[in-house]
Amino acid sequence: MTEVFTPREQIQAMAGYHSPQVDVPVRLNTNESPFPPPAGWVEALTEVVTSIEWNRYPDRSAQKLREVIAQRHGVDPSMVFVANGSNEVLQTILLTYAGHGRAVATFEPTYQMYAQIARVTGAEVVIGERRADMTLDAHEIERVMQKHAPAVTFLCNPNNPTGLVEPRENLDVLLESATGIVVVDEAYAEFADWSAIDMVSDTRPLAVTRTFSKTLSMAALRVGYVVAPAWMVEQLNIAVLPYHLDSFKQAATVAALSFTAEMEERVQLIKSERARIESKLLSHNIQVWPSGANFVLFRPQARPAKEVWESLLRDGVLVRDCSSWARLEGCLRVTVGTPDENSQFLAAIEKALA
Ligand SMILES: Cc1ncc(COP(=O)(O)O)c(C=O)c1O
């Protein structure tokens, strides 16, 4: 007989995070890079595999990898913590600073994993609201900080799922009024025009997270990191599991960092394709949020979003249906793909609205 056990109270109340996949020719729903990583890197992996001492545990401190990431950002390696995707970085931050009896703040709508992981740790999630146009009022930041004194506050810049770039002043206000750790999630920073990494210092409780899943075309490898004060990195290392980052991943990521120029060249193409998608959608009288990321949030208006989503799917194009999410009624989100994929999406949307 199979026994059914009751999970913890926090888990019982949750539905989990789901990003449904459908096998279609044009997959524009999860904000990955549409391009494979450079062929030179894939070739280098054979050497990586043969160089590993497979009978030994990995370098627990991931020293070499932290050095190359630190060099990329002009910071000290002691200010870098790496994990299996930036989701694991977020989880480690929350395991370290959230938990029962503490509050975690988000400004909705934003990336759902902040609230999800915070609740898993047993923390209370407190929500700041954005304006109707999805921008964030600095007074709202101050209100949430004063009322709840959160242990951790998240600012996603550019914000997922809106694509909006946060004004720098909002981060200044947040840093002035925050009582706990401030996390700026820069999963899409390469597509935007400013980064908070240069603000990270020993005297500020600021952590900036990045990922290899987007610009660097390595979503399958699962690597993300945070640039934070050295004291914070030390504390994260207490909460994380020993040997959480395997030897292959460490060496493969070091190798990947010699190909960044090639990968970053693609950012320009994504940005110009993003502009093409935005202007085409606007020309169909669709509401569009100006994006600083590799995706575009839009509201078809002329037809219910669910019907538009289904029509796109019939034409082999999968986008993210956000229309049932709180504060995003009628909205869909499309990831910028290859020029050909984007043309297929635009043709399909034209048909859906005809
Ligand atoms: C804002 C944001 N942060 C973090 C992540 C997670 O990225 P990773 O693949 O590094 O876990 C995503 C993925 O979509 C994201 O949109």
mmCIF file of C-alpha atoms and ligand atoms in Angstrom:
data_model
loop_
_atom_site.group_PDB
_atom_site.id
_atom_site.type_symbol
_atom_site.label_atom_id
_atom_site.label_comp_id
_atom_site.label_asym_id
_atom_site.label_seq_id
_atom_site.Cartn_x
_atom_site.Cartn_y
_atom_site.Cartn_z
ATOM 1 C CA MET A 1 0.000 0.000 0.000
ATOM 2 C CA THR A 2 1.271 3.457 -0.878
ATOM 3 C CA GLU A 3 1.154 5.862 2.041
ATOM 4 C CA VAL A 4 0.371 9.484 1.296
ATOM 5 C CA PHE A 5 2.264 11.880 3.509
ATOM 6 C CA THR A 6 1.227 15.422 4.181
ATOM 7 C CA PRO A 7 3.795 18.008 3.137
ATOM 8 C CA ARG A 8 4.637 21.030 5.258
ATOM 9 C CA GLU A 9 1.922 23.677 5.553
ATOM 10 C CA GLN A 10 3.721 26.106 3.211
ATOM 11 C CA ILE A 11 4.017 23.478 0.492
ATOM 12 C CA GLN A 12 0.355 22.421 0.836
ATOM 13 C CA ALA A 13 -0.708 25.976 0.073
ATOM 14 C CA MET A 14 1.355 26.170 -3.127
ATOM 15 C CA ALA A 15 0.750 25.104 -6.706
ATOM 16 C CA GLY A 16 4.426 25.067 -7.760
ATOM 17 C CA TYR A 17 6.016 26.856 -10.676
ATOM 18 C CA HIS A 18 4.992 25.625 -14.108
ATOM 19 C CA SER A 19 6.130 26.595 -17.554
ATOM 20 C CA PRO A 20 4.234 24.257 -19.885
ATOM 21 C CA GLN A 21 6.190 23.026 -22.913
ATOM 22 C CA VAL A 22 4.534 21.995 -26.154
ATOM 23 C CA ASP A 23 6.420 20.400 -29.008
ATOM 24 C CA VAL A 24 6.058 23.044 -31.727
ATOM 25 C CA PRO A 25 8.349 24.357 -34.480
ATOM 26 C CA VAL A 26 8.632 27.886 -32.998
ATOM 27 C CA ARG A 27 9.150 27.933 -29.215
ATOM 28 C CA LEU A 28 9.110 31.487 -27.888
ATOM 29 C CA ASN A 29 7.896 30.981 -24.318
ATOM 30 C CA THR A 30 10.858 30.641 -21.935
ATOM 31 C CA ASN A 31 13.229 33.526 -22.761
ATOM 32 C CA GLU A 32 16.144 31.325 -23.776
ATOM 33 C CA SER A 33 18.666 32.313 -26.423
ATOM 34 C CA PRO A 34 17.465 31.127 -29.840
ATOM 35 C CA PHE A 35 21.092 30.458 -30.843
ATOM 36 C CA PRO A 36 23.209 27.456 -29.871
ATOM 37 C CA PRO A 37 26.468 28.174 -28.030
ATOM 38 C CA PRO A 38 29.612 28.679 -30.187
ATOM 39 C CA ALA A 39 30.806 25.483 -31.928
ATOM 40 C CA GLY A 40 34.327 26.096 -30.526
ATOM 41 C CA TRP A 41 32.997 25.758 -26.990
ATOM 42 C CA VAL A 42 31.133 22.524 -27.770
ATOM 43 C CA GLU A 43 34.379 21.126 -29.259
ATOM 44 C CA ALA A 44 36.359 22.223 -26.179
ATOM 45 C CA LEU A 45 34.031 20.157 -23.973
ATOM 46 C CA THR A 46 35.686 16.886 -25.056
ATOM 47 C CA GLU A 47 38.923 18.102 -23.539
ATOM 48 C CA VAL A 48 37.057 19.299 -20.449
ATOM 49 C CA VAL A 49 35.567 15.829 -19.940
ATOM 50 C CA THR A 50 38.936 14.061 -20.226
ATOM 51 C CA SER A 51 40.692 16.510 -17.893
ATOM 52 C CA ILE A 52 38.378 15.848 -14.938
ATOM 53 C CA GLU A 53 39.385 13.650 -12.004
ATOM 54 C CA TRP A 54 36.055 11.877 -11.902
ATOM 55 C CA ASN A 55 36.801 9.920 -8.709
ATOM 56 C CA ARG A 56 37.339 13.147 -6.740
ATOM 57 C CA TYR A 57 34.819 15.628 -5.362
ATOM 58 C CA PRO A 58 34.856 18.993 -7.136
ATOM 59 C CA ASP A 59 36.706 22.093 -5.918
ATOM 60 C CA ARG A 60 34.171 23.127 -3.334
ATOM 61 C CA SER A 61 35.056 26.818 -3.592
ATOM 62 C CA ALA A 62 34.954 26.796 -7.444
ATOM 63 C CA GLN A 63 38.004 29.043 -7.229
ATOM 64 C CA LYS A 64 39.023 29.130 -10.914
ATOM 65 C CA LEU A 65 35.470 29.773 -12.071
ATOM 66 C CA ARG A 66 34.970 32.540 -9.534
ATOM 67 C CA GLU A 67 38.229 34.126 -10.664
ATOM 68 C CA VAL A 68 37.188 34.293 -14.318
ATOM 69 C CA ILE A 69 33.723 35.617 -13.462
ATOM 70 C CA ALA A 70 35.258 38.196 -11.111
ATOM 71 C CA GLN A 71 37.637 39.297 -13.861
ATOM 72 C CA ARG A 72 34.690 39.760 -16.231
ATOM 73 C CA HIS A 73 33.157 42.267 -13.812
ATOM 74 C CA GLY A 74 36.311 43.818 -12.360
ATOM 75 C CA VAL A 75 35.591 42.614 -8.811
ATOM 76 C CA ASP A 76 37.430 40.411 -6.323
ATOM 77 C CA PRO A 77 36.722 36.621 -6.522
ATOM 78 C CA SER A 78 35.650 36.740 -2.875
ATOM 79 C CA MET A 79 32.614 38.725 -4.116
ATOM 80 C CA VAL A 80 31.348 35.941 -6.405
ATOM 81 C CA PHE A 81 29.142 32.965 -5.552
ATOM 82 C CA VAL A 82 28.166 30.499 -8.292
ATOM 83 C CA ALA A 83 25.338 27.944 -8.329
ATOM 84 C CA ASN A 84 23.203 25.729 -10.573
ATOM 85 C CA GLY A 85 21.324 28.451 -12.402
ATOM 86 C CA SER A 86 20.428 31.800 -10.900
ATOM 87 C CA ASN A 87 17.359 30.118 -9.405
ATOM 88 C CA GLU A 88 19.683 28.215 -7.084
ATOM 89 C CA VAL A 89 21.482 31.457 -6.293
ATOM 90 C CA LEU A 90 18.120 33.004 -5.329
ATOM 91 C CA GLN A 91 17.299 29.944 -3.268
ATOM 92 C CA THR A 92 20.622 30.114 -1.431
ATOM 93 C CA ILE A 93 20.086 33.796 -0.660
ATOM 94 C CA LEU A 94 16.630 33.017 0.715
ATOM 95 C CA LEU A 95 17.838 30.001 2.709
ATOM 96 C CA THR A 96 20.433 32.312 4.250
ATOM 97 C CA TYR A 97 18.326 35.401 4.944
ATOM 98 C CA ALA A 98 14.612 34.465 4.792
ATOM 99 C CA GLY A 99 12.792 31.674 6.666
ATOM 100 C CA HIS A 100 10.107 31.582 9.344
ATOM 101 C CA GLY A 101 9.396 34.885 11.071
ATOM 102 C CA ARG A 102 10.987 37.006 8.325
ATOM 103 C CA ALA A 103 9.429 38.946 5.451
ATOM 104 C CA VAL A 104 10.477 38.935 1.785
ATOM 105 C CA ALA A 105 9.311 41.766 -0.481
ATOM 106 C CA THR A 106 8.539 41.704 -4.203
ATOM 107 C CA PHE A 107 6.986 44.313 -6.475
ATOM 108 C CA GLU A 108 4.317 42.656 -8.578
ATOM 109 C CA PRO A 109 4.030 41.658 -11.313
ATOM 110 C CA THR A 110 7.516 40.200 -11.291
ATOM 111 C CA TYR A 111 9.395 36.902 -11.515
ATOM 112 C CA GLN A 112 7.312 34.346 -9.634
ATOM 113 C CA MET A 113 10.200 32.344 -8.187
ATOM 114 C CA TYR A 114 11.007 35.029 -5.576
ATOM 115 C CA ALA A 115 7.684 34.484 -3.814
ATOM 116 C CA GLN A 116 7.692 30.743 -4.493
ATOM 117 C CA ILE A 117 11.130 30.087 -2.964
ATOM 118 C CA ALA A 118 10.541 32.548 -0.112
ATOM 119 C CA ARG A 119 7.381 30.644 0.866
ATOM 120 C CA VAL A 120 9.205 27.323 0.667
ATOM 121 C CA THR A 121 11.661 28.670 3.259
ATOM 122 C CA GLY A 122 8.690 29.563 5.491
ATOM 123 C CA ALA A 123 9.018 33.332 5.076
ATOM 124 C CA GLU A 124 6.084 35.705 4.743
ATOM 125 C CA VAL A 125 5.870 37.311 1.282
ATOM 126 C CA VAL A 126 4.895 40.986 1.272
ATOM 127 C CA ILE A 127 3.849 42.548 -1.990
ATOM 128 C CA GLY A 128 4.442 46.032 -3.295
ATOM 129 C CA GLU A 129 2.204 47.098 -6.159
ATOM 130 C CA ARG A 130 3.277 48.634 -9.445
ATOM 131 C CA ARG A 131 1.250 51.331 -11.184
ATOM 132 C CA ALA A 132 -1.323 50.317 -13.815
ATOM 133 C CA ASP A 133 1.330 50.861 -16.509
ATOM 134 C CA MET A 134 3.594 48.406 -14.591
ATOM 135 C CA THR A 135 6.193 51.016 -13.624
ATOM 136 C CA LEU A 136 7.241 51.257 -9.982
ATOM 137 C CA ASP A 137 6.657 54.332 -7.837
ATOM 138 C CA ALA A 138 9.535 55.115 -5.445
ATOM 139 C CA HIS A 139 6.967 56.009 -2.739
ATOM 140 C CA GLU A 140 5.652 52.465 -2.921
ATOM 141 C CA ILE A 141 9.183 51.164 -2.322
ATOM 142 C CA GLU A 142 9.491 53.356 0.785
ATOM 143 C CA ARG A 143 6.038 52.325 1.997
ATOM 144 C CA VAL A 144 6.837 48.599 1.779
ATOM 145 C CA MET A 145 10.225 49.034 3.469
ATOM 146 C CA GLN A 146 8.782 51.101 6.333
ATOM 147 C CA LYS A 147 5.725 48.917 6.882
ATOM 148 C CA HIS A 148 7.306 45.447 6.655
ATOM 149 C CA ALA A 149 11.069 45.847 7.195
ATOM 150 C CA PRO A 150 11.721 42.885 4.877
ATOM 151 C CA ALA A 151 14.789 40.710 5.415
ATOM 152 C CA VAL A 152 15.151 40.392 1.622
ATOM 153 C CA THR A 153 13.765 42.603 -1.160
ATOM 154 C CA PHE A 154 13.846 41.716 -4.849
ATOM 155 C CA LEU A 155 14.084 44.099 -7.764
ATOM 156 C CA CYS A 156 14.139 42.431 -11.160
ATOM 157 C CA ASN A 157 15.906 44.613 -13.715
ATOM 158 C CA PRO A 158 14.845 44.394 -16.512
ATOM 159 C CA ASN A 159 11.676 43.050 -14.992
ATOM 160 C CA ASN A 160 10.249 39.700 -16.028
ATOM 161 C CA PRO A 161 7.497 39.483 -17.322
ATOM 162 C CA THR A 162 7.055 43.174 -18.223
ATOM 163 C CA GLY A 163 10.477 43.755 -19.800
ATOM 164 C CA LEU A 164 10.590 47.235 -18.258
ATOM 165 C CA VAL A 165 13.941 48.674 -17.207
ATOM 166 C CA GLU A 166 13.890 50.114 -13.694
ATOM 167 C CA PRO A 167 15.048 53.727 -13.314
ATOM 168 C CA ARG A 168 18.328 53.879 -11.352
ATOM 169 C CA GLU A 169 16.669 56.240 -8.834
ATOM 170 C CA ASN A 170 14.368 53.435 -7.691
ATOM 171 C CA LEU A 171 17.350 51.348 -6.660
ATOM 172 C CA ASP A 172 18.830 54.369 -4.852
ATOM 173 C CA VAL A 173 15.576 54.797 -2.905
ATOM 174 C CA LEU A 174 15.439 51.091 -2.162
ATOM 175 C CA LEU A 175 19.013 51.030 -0.872
ATOM 176 C CA GLU A 176 18.350 54.064 1.303
ATOM 177 C CA SER A 177 15.169 52.674 2.812
ATOM 178 C CA ALA A 178 15.890 48.920 2.961
ATOM 179 C CA THR A 179 16.441 47.259 6.303
ATOM 180 C CA GLY A 180 17.666 43.938 4.899
ATOM 181 C CA ILE A 181 19.337 42.451 1.819
ATOM 182 C CA VAL A 182 18.507 43.954 -1.587
ATOM 183 C CA VAL A 183 18.723 41.555 -4.530
ATOM 184 C CA VAL A 184 18.790 42.976 -8.045
ATOM 185 C CA ASP A 185 18.099 40.131 -10.452
ATOM 186 C CA GLU A 186 19.872 40.922 -13.716
ATOM 187 C CA ALA A 187 19.012 37.770 -15.670
ATOM 188 C CA TYR A 188 18.440 39.999 -18.724
ATOM 189 C CA ALA A 189 20.981 42.763 -18.032
ATOM 190 C CA GLU A 190 22.896 42.306 -21.301
ATOM 191 C CA PHE A 191 19.853 43.527 -23.219
ATOM 192 C CA ALA A 192 19.399 46.660 -21.080
ATOM 193 C CA ASP A 193 21.306 49.915 -20.677
ATOM 194 C CA TRP A 194 22.461 49.817 -17.069
ATOM 195 C CA SER A 195 23.629 47.385 -14.428
ATOM 196 C CA ALA A 196 23.893 47.607 -10.646
ATOM 197 C CA ILE A 197 27.084 45.541 -10.478
ATOM 198 C CA ASP A 198 29.239 48.653 -10.152
ATOM 199 C CA MET A 199 27.251 49.599 -7.015
ATOM 200 C CA VAL A 200 28.163 46.416 -5.133
ATOM 201 C CA SER A 201 30.429 47.233 -2.189
ATOM 202 C CA ASP A 202 31.334 45.992 1.257
ATOM 203 C CA THR A 203 29.241 48.682 2.893
ATOM 204 C CA ARG A 204 25.962 47.978 1.064
ATOM 205 C CA PRO A 205 23.698 44.929 1.512
ATOM 206 C CA LEU A 206 23.329 44.684 -2.280
ATOM 207 C CA ALA A 207 23.541 41.446 -4.281
ATOM 208 C CA VAL A 208 23.310 41.342 -8.087
ATOM 209 C CA THR A 209 22.437 38.028 -9.757
ATOM 210 C CA ARG A 210 23.270 36.951 -13.303
ATOM 211 C CA THR A 211 22.725 33.837 -15.423
ATOM 212 C CA PHE A 212 24.358 31.898 -18.252
ATOM 213 C CA SER A 213 20.919 30.819 -19.471
ATOM 214 C CA LYS A 214 20.048 33.823 -21.637
ATOM 215 C CA THR A 215 22.716 35.779 -23.570
ATOM 216 C CA LEU A 216 25.294 33.056 -23.058
ATOM 217 C CA SER A 217 23.080 30.365 -24.687
ATOM 218 C CA MET A 218 23.679 27.812 -21.946
ATOM 219 C CA ALA A 219 20.302 27.219 -20.325
ATOM 220 C CA ALA A 220 20.983 23.463 -20.451
ATOM 221 C CA LEU A 221 24.187 23.813 -18.395
ATOM 222 C CA ARG A 222 22.421 25.507 -15.425
ATOM 223 C CA VAL A 223 24.874 28.144 -14.218
ATOM 224 C CA GLY A 224 24.128 31.414 -12.465
ATOM 225 C CA TYR A 225 26.016 33.618 -10.034
ATOM 226 C CA VAL A 226 25.810 36.571 -7.718
ATOM 227 C CA VAL A 227 28.169 39.494 -7.268
ATOM 228 C CA ALA A 228 27.866 40.580 -3.624
ATOM 229 C CA PRO A 229 29.967 41.832 -0.711
ATOM 230 C CA ALA A 230 32.508 39.214 0.430
ATOM 231 C CA TRP A 231 30.798 38.945 3.844
ATOM 232 C CA MET A 232 27.553 37.975 2.109
ATOM 233 C CA VAL A 233 29.279 35.364 -0.061
ATOM 234 C CA GLU A 234 30.776 33.854 3.108
ATOM 235 C CA GLN A 235 27.305 33.577 4.625
ATOM 236 C CA LEU A 236 25.838 32.007 1.456
ATOM 237 C CA ASN A 237 28.574 29.382 1.590
ATOM 238 C CA ILE A 238 27.299 28.294 5.003
ATOM 239 C CA ALA A 239 23.764 27.641 3.719
ATOM 240 C CA VAL A 240 24.616 25.931 0.423
ATOM 241 C CA LEU A 241 25.214 22.179 0.150
ATOM 242 C CA PRO A 242 28.830 21.006 0.030
ATOM 243 C CA TYR A 243 30.084 20.330 -3.526
ATOM 244 C CA HIS A 244 26.891 21.747 -5.029
ATOM 245 C CA LEU A 245 28.710 22.707 -8.244
ATOM 246 C CA ASP A 246 30.062 19.697 -10.125
ATOM 247 C CA SER A 247 33.536 19.602 -11.692
ATOM 248 C CA PHE A 248 32.261 19.355 -15.255
ATOM 249 C CA LYS A 249 30.100 22.441 -14.852
ATOM 250 C CA GLN A 250 32.929 24.425 -13.305
ATOM 251 C CA ALA A 251 35.391 23.579 -16.095
ATOM 252 C CA ALA A 252 32.801 23.892 -18.889
ATOM 253 C CA THR A 253 31.822 27.339 -17.634
ATOM 254 C CA VAL A 254 35.447 28.488 -17.411
ATOM 255 C CA ALA A 255 35.853 27.339 -21.033
ATOM 256 C CA ALA A 256 32.657 29.182 -22.018
ATOM 257 C CA LEU A 257 34.040 32.447 -20.737
ATOM 258 C CA SER A 258 36.604 32.513 -23.563
ATOM 259 C CA PHE A 259 33.737 32.745 -26.038
ATOM 260 C CA THR A 260 31.775 35.601 -24.511
ATOM 261 C CA ALA A 261 32.606 38.116 -27.267
ATOM 262 C CA GLU A 262 31.052 35.798 -29.853
ATOM 263 C CA MET A 263 27.941 35.371 -27.743
ATOM 264 C CA GLU A 264 27.608 39.036 -26.897
ATOM 265 C CA GLU A 265 27.617 39.950 -30.596
ATOM 266 C CA ARG A 266 24.224 38.311 -30.783
ATOM 267 C CA VAL A 267 22.797 40.779 -28.294
ATOM 268 C CA GLN A 268 22.677 43.463 -30.993
ATOM 269 C CA LEU A 269 20.707 41.177 -33.288
ATOM 270 C CA ILE A 270 18.234 40.302 -30.516
ATOM 271 C CA LYS A 271 17.779 44.004 -29.733
ATOM 272 C CA SER A 272 17.081 44.932 -33.340
ATOM 273 C CA GLU A 273 14.672 41.997 -33.690
ATOM 274 C CA ARG A 274 12.990 43.125 -30.458
ATOM 275 C CA ALA A 275 12.471 46.570 -31.999
ATOM 276 C CA ARG A 276 10.990 44.950 -35.129
ATOM 277 C CA ILE A 277 8.537 42.894 -33.027
ATOM 278 C CA GLU A 278 7.547 45.903 -30.898
ATOM 279 C CA SER A 279 6.866 48.184 -33.857
ATOM 280 C CA LYS A 280 4.934 45.528 -35.766
ATOM 281 C CA LEU A 281 2.739 44.775 -32.741
ATOM 282 C CA LEU A 282 2.131 48.488 -32.191
ATOM 283 C CA SER A 283 1.115 48.866 -35.838
ATOM 284 C CA HIS A 284 -1.671 46.332 -35.141
ATOM 285 C CA ASN A 285 -2.939 48.462 -32.251
ATOM 286 C CA ILE A 286 -1.663 45.990 -29.708
ATOM 287 C CA GLN A 287 -0.605 47.344 -26.316
ATOM 288 C CA VAL A 288 3.148 46.804 -25.921
ATOM 289 C CA TRP A 289 5.444 47.418 -22.934
ATOM 290 C CA PRO A 290 8.836 48.802 -24.022
ATOM 291 C CA SER A 291 11.313 46.020 -23.329
ATOM 292 C CA GLY A 292 14.926 46.100 -22.168
ATOM 293 C CA ALA A 293 15.089 42.294 -22.243
ATOM 294 C CA ASN A 294 14.931 39.480 -24.821
ATOM 295 C CA PHE A 295 11.128 39.245 -24.662
ATOM 296 C CA VAL A 296 8.126 41.498 -25.175
ATOM 297 C CA LEU A 297 4.935 41.675 -23.094
ATOM 298 C CA PHE A 298 1.853 42.617 -25.086
ATOM 299 C CA ARG A 299 -1.933 42.804 -24.760
ATOM 300 C CA PRO A 300 -3.839 42.026 -27.993
ATOM 301 C CA GLN A 301 -6.998 43.979 -26.893
ATOM 302 C CA ALA A 302 -8.959 43.240 -30.105
ATOM 303 C CA ARG A 303 -9.375 39.588 -29.156
ATOM 304 C CA PRO A 304 -9.138 37.617 -25.882
ATOM 305 C CA ALA A 305 -5.515 36.653 -25.182
ATOM 306 C CA LYS A 306 -6.399 32.988 -24.727
ATOM 307 C CA GLU A 307 -7.867 32.822 -28.239
ATOM 308 C CA VAL A 308 -4.836 34.579 -29.705
ATOM 309 C CA TRP A 309 -2.543 32.147 -27.851
ATOM 310 C CA GLU A 310 -4.494 29.157 -29.231
ATOM 311 C CA SER A 311 -4.458 30.558 -32.750
ATOM 312 C CA LEU A 312 -0.661 31.057 -32.548
ATOM 313 C CA LEU A 313 -0.279 27.492 -31.304
ATOM 314 C CA ARG A 314 -2.301 26.140 -34.238
ATOM 315 C CA ASP A 315 0.244 27.908 -36.450
ATOM 316 C CA GLY A 316 3.111 26.225 -34.601
ATOM 317 C CA VAL A 317 4.135 29.210 -32.465
ATOM 318 C CA LEU A 318 4.278 28.896 -28.662
ATOM 319 C CA VAL A 319 4.338 32.074 -26.540
ATOM 320 C CA ARG A 320 3.756 32.472 -22.789
ATOM 321 C CA ASP A 321 0.146 32.917 -21.791
ATOM 322 C CA CYS A 322 0.222 35.319 -18.832
ATOM 323 C CA SER A 323 -3.454 36.236 -19.119
ATOM 324 C CA SER A 324 -4.520 34.297 -16.021
ATOM 325 C CA TRP A 325 -1.733 35.752 -13.854
ATOM 326 C CA ALA A 326 -2.651 38.438 -11.337
ATOM 327 C CA ARG A 327 -2.295 41.982 -12.736
ATOM 328 C CA LEU A 328 -1.644 40.687 -16.278
ATOM 329 C CA GLU A 329 -5.148 40.163 -17.617
ATOM 330 C CA GLY A 330 -5.157 39.845 -21.404
ATOM 331 C CA CYS A 331 -1.353 39.663 -21.668
ATOM 332 C CA LEU A 332 0.947 37.380 -23.636
ATOM 333 C CA ARG A 333 4.750 37.342 -23.607
ATOM 334 C CA VAL A 334 6.901 36.473 -26.589
ATOM 335 C CA THR A 335 10.615 35.666 -26.424
ATOM 336 C CA VAL A 336 12.698 37.202 -29.216
ATOM 337 C CA GLY A 337 13.782 34.318 -31.442
ATOM 338 C CA THR A 338 15.800 34.072 -34.638
ATOM 339 C CA PRO A 339 14.738 36.507 -37.406
ATOM 340 C CA ASP A 340 12.922 33.658 -39.131
ATOM 341 C CA GLU A 341 11.084 32.579 -35.960
ATOM 342 C CA ASN A 342 10.080 36.179 -35.286
ATOM 343 C CA SER A 343 8.697 36.528 -38.813
ATOM 344 C CA GLN A 344 6.655 33.366 -38.290
ATOM 345 C CA PHE A 345 5.350 34.768 -35.000
ATOM 346 C CA LEU A 346 4.431 38.109 -36.606
ATOM 347 C CA ALA A 347 2.642 36.399 -39.512
ATOM 348 C CA ALA A 348 0.748 34.189 -37.052
ATOM 349 C CA ILE A 349 -0.311 37.145 -34.903
ATOM 350 C CA GLU A 350 -1.527 39.016 -37.952
ATOM 351 C CA LYS A 351 -3.623 35.972 -38.855
ATOM 352 C CA ALA A 352 -4.911 35.615 -35.276
ATOM 353 C CA LEU A 353 -6.144 39.202 -35.289
ATOM 354 C CA ALA A 354 -7.520 39.214 -38.845
HETATM 355 C C1 LIG B 1 14.153 37.141 -13.857
HETATM 356 C C2 LIG B 1 14.715 35.775 -13.868
HETATM 357 N N1 LIG B 1 15.571 35.422 -12.916
HETATM 358 C C3 LIG B 1 16.105 34.183 -12.878
HETATM 359 C C4 LIG B 1 15.771 33.244 -13.828
HETATM 360 C C5 LIG B 1 16.341 31.869 -13.696
HETATM 361 O O1 LIG B 1 17.408 31.676 -14.531
HETATM 362 P P1 LIG B 1 18.349 30.419 -14.427
HETATM 363 O O2 LIG B 1 18.155 29.667 -15.694
HETATM 364 O O3 LIG B 1 19.720 30.991 -14.302
HETATM 365 O O4 LIG B 1 17.970 29.627 -13.216
HETATM 366 C C6 LIG B 1 14.888 33.571 -14.853
HETATM 367 C C7 LIG B 1 14.526 32.576 -15.874
HETATM 368 O O5 LIG B 1 13.683 32.725 -16.691
HETATM 369 C C8 LIG B 1 14.333 34.873 -14.870
HETATM 370 O O6 LIG B 1 13.453 35.244 -15.794
#
